[in-house]
Amino acid sequence: MNLIFFGPPGAGKGTQAKKLVAERGIPQISTGDILRSHTREGTALGKKAKEYMEQGLLVPDQLVIDMVDDRLGKPDAQNGYILDGFPRTVGQAVALDQLLGKRDAEIDKVLVLRVPDEKIVARVVGRRMCKACGSVFHLEFQPPAVQGVCDACGGELYQRTDDTAEKVRVRLNEYAHNTEPVAAYYKQRGIVAEIDGVGDIDAIYQRLTSALDE
Ligand code: AP5
């Protein structure tokens, strides 16, 4: 199954994707995670992407599209995947159709997580991530057992540079103007399921898997 997890920054796309990966064994392809690994490694792509990401702005389409094209060619992506954070513009959605067309594949479902802006800010500002394995925590809503230490691997937790109240407002603005129209692009095909993204993480996962299995 080829899926898109869609929604504003901090809606819980990564949190829910990791649960589905664990249950169904298909990989999560997060353009944010791939871009962050490029910036950490200081690649040419990472250097270009960093200036946009640090401001909360979208990275230019072509950079991201080429990166996804490469990722979809990897062996683990041949039997389904969760696209997390891509496509994020209508231009990226059109390009994705072309990438899938050349592979004789298509998107089966787009799961849209709906969370109001005021809840988003609290989620994003309190988020902490593991430097080593990328596990996601929240100071209040999903705290690690030991402060600053990853439950999964013992790695050090850090706060993303774009996870500030100021940057999240820029990201929400980018989402409203550039990304929300992508939902309409897929609605025309009848493959969109809207999920209430507020509440307990496991309850949201139940809603999401019910929508998937419908
Ligand atoms: P990216 O990394 O994709 O960030 P994002 O879309 O802003 O999404 P987030 O990772 O912030 O949130 P999420 O929905 O995964 O939430 P999470 O599960 O972590 O992108 C970063 C940047 O990279 C972009 O700004 C852009 O510059 C660039 N980029 C990436 N893709 C691009 C593209 N396609 N085109 C152009 N540029 C691109 O949850 C958030 C927090 O809430 C966590 O702390 C979690 O513990 C907590 N939480 C989760 N669920 C709940 C719940 N139910 N209740 C309470 N807390 C919860």
XYZ file of C-alpha atoms and ligand atoms in Angstrom, residues 5-18 28 30-36 49-61 63-65 67-68 84-89 92 113 115 119-120 122-129 134 136-143 160 162-163 167-168 170-172 174-175 179 196-204 207, ligand 1:
146
model
C 0.387 11.061 5.744
C -0.701 14.638 5.459
C -1.313 17.470 7.914
C 0.189 20.580 9.474
C 3.545 20.638 11.292
C 3.278 18.791 14.592
C -0.021 17.087 13.682
C 1.439 13.707 14.647
C 2.326 12.367 11.183
C 5.681 10.989 12.321
C 4.280 9.595 15.586
C 1.480 7.739 13.788
C 3.694 6.654 10.872
C 6.132 4.958 13.268
C 8.214 5.605 6.507
C 9.922 11.368 5.776
C 11.319 14.153 3.603
C 11.981 16.172 6.789
C 14.097 13.323 8.253
C 16.006 12.813 4.987
C 16.694 16.547 4.685
C 17.864 16.713 8.321
C 18.120 22.966 2.388
C 19.400 24.260 5.739
C 18.795 27.941 4.986
C 15.116 27.262 4.216
C 14.503 24.772 7.035
C 15.968 27.007 9.719
C 13.552 29.760 8.714
C 10.554 27.400 8.647
C 10.196 27.784 4.876
C 9.666 25.019 2.339
C 12.732 23.743 0.503
C 12.440 24.361 -3.290
C 10.377 21.684 -5.063
C 15.491 19.531 -4.611
C 12.865 17.530 -2.744
C 11.445 15.801 -5.829
C 15.487 13.259 -3.349
C 12.147 11.384 -3.289
C 5.397 11.613 5.494
C 5.668 15.318 4.694
C 5.598 14.871 0.907
C 4.047 16.138 -1.327
C 3.812 19.577 0.231
C 2.954 21.679 -2.813
C 5.295 18.208 -5.802
C -4.561 14.510 10.322
C -5.351 19.414 14.518
C -2.721 22.725 19.835
C 0.009 22.547 17.176
C 2.202 23.366 22.180
C 3.035 20.059 20.466
C 5.890 21.481 18.398
C 7.530 23.597 21.096
C 7.532 20.680 23.573
C 8.866 18.113 21.092
C 12.231 16.459 21.734
C 13.920 14.063 19.309
C 15.102 9.825 15.639
C 10.031 11.439 19.039
C 9.013 12.548 22.550
C 7.145 15.426 24.127
C 8.052 17.077 27.428
C 4.445 16.899 28.629
C 2.430 14.609 26.325
C 4.960 11.827 25.660
C 7.812 12.260 28.155
C 14.921 20.951 16.515
C 12.703 25.044 13.785
C 10.643 23.954 16.817
C 9.169 29.326 13.497
C 6.047 27.232 13.921
C 5.986 30.563 9.727
C 5.548 26.819 9.100
C 1.785 27.037 9.696
C 3.562 27.864 4.633
C 1.182 24.969 5.291
C 0.349 22.624 1.377
C -9.385 13.842 13.941
C -5.809 14.240 15.195
C -6.742 15.441 18.686
C -6.736 13.100 21.680
C -4.845 10.068 22.857
C -2.128 8.821 20.469
C -3.466 5.240 20.510
C -7.053 6.411 19.941
C -5.905 8.408 16.904
C -9.128 5.987 13.815
P 9.130 17.997 8.656
O 10.181 17.328 9.423
O 8.315 17.214 7.691
O 8.206 18.783 9.673
P 6.622 19.029 9.698
O 5.754 18.651 8.587
O 6.584 20.419 10.070
O 6.146 17.974 10.643
P 6.695 17.680 12.009
O 7.841 16.719 11.940
O 6.932 18.990 12.707
O 5.434 17.044 12.751
P 4.675 15.654 12.718
O 3.336 15.832 12.108
O 5.516 14.530 12.205
O 4.458 15.517 14.287
P 5.121 14.543 15.372
O 4.579 13.161 15.195
O 6.597 14.707 15.443
O 9.749 19.234 7.842
C 10.666 20.122 8.413
C 11.144 21.102 7.351
O 11.792 20.403 6.277
C 10.039 21.912 6.656
O 9.692 23.073 7.395
C 10.721 22.262 5.333
O 11.683 23.297 5.482
C 11.479 20.977 5.008
N 10.686 20.026 4.226
C 10.319 18.770 4.596
N 9.600 18.184 3.617
C 9.512 19.087 2.613
C 8.869 19.070 1.352
N 8.156 18.000 0.921
N 8.951 20.178 0.578
C 9.653 21.262 0.977
N 10.276 21.350 2.180
C 10.206 20.267 2.983
O 4.436 15.146 16.705
C 4.779 16.435 17.149
C 4.869 16.439 18.694
O 3.561 16.228 19.226
C 5.754 15.343 19.276
O 6.452 15.852 20.380
C 4.769 14.240 19.723
O 5.252 13.544 20.845
C 3.537 15.068 20.061
N 2.285 14.371 19.743
C 2.011 13.565 18.689
N 0.737 13.148 18.718
C 0.191 13.717 19.837
C -1.117 13.674 20.437
N -2.106 12.943 19.905
N -1.321 14.403 21.562
C -0.319 15.135 22.130
N 0.928 15.212 21.611
C 1.172 14.509 20.478
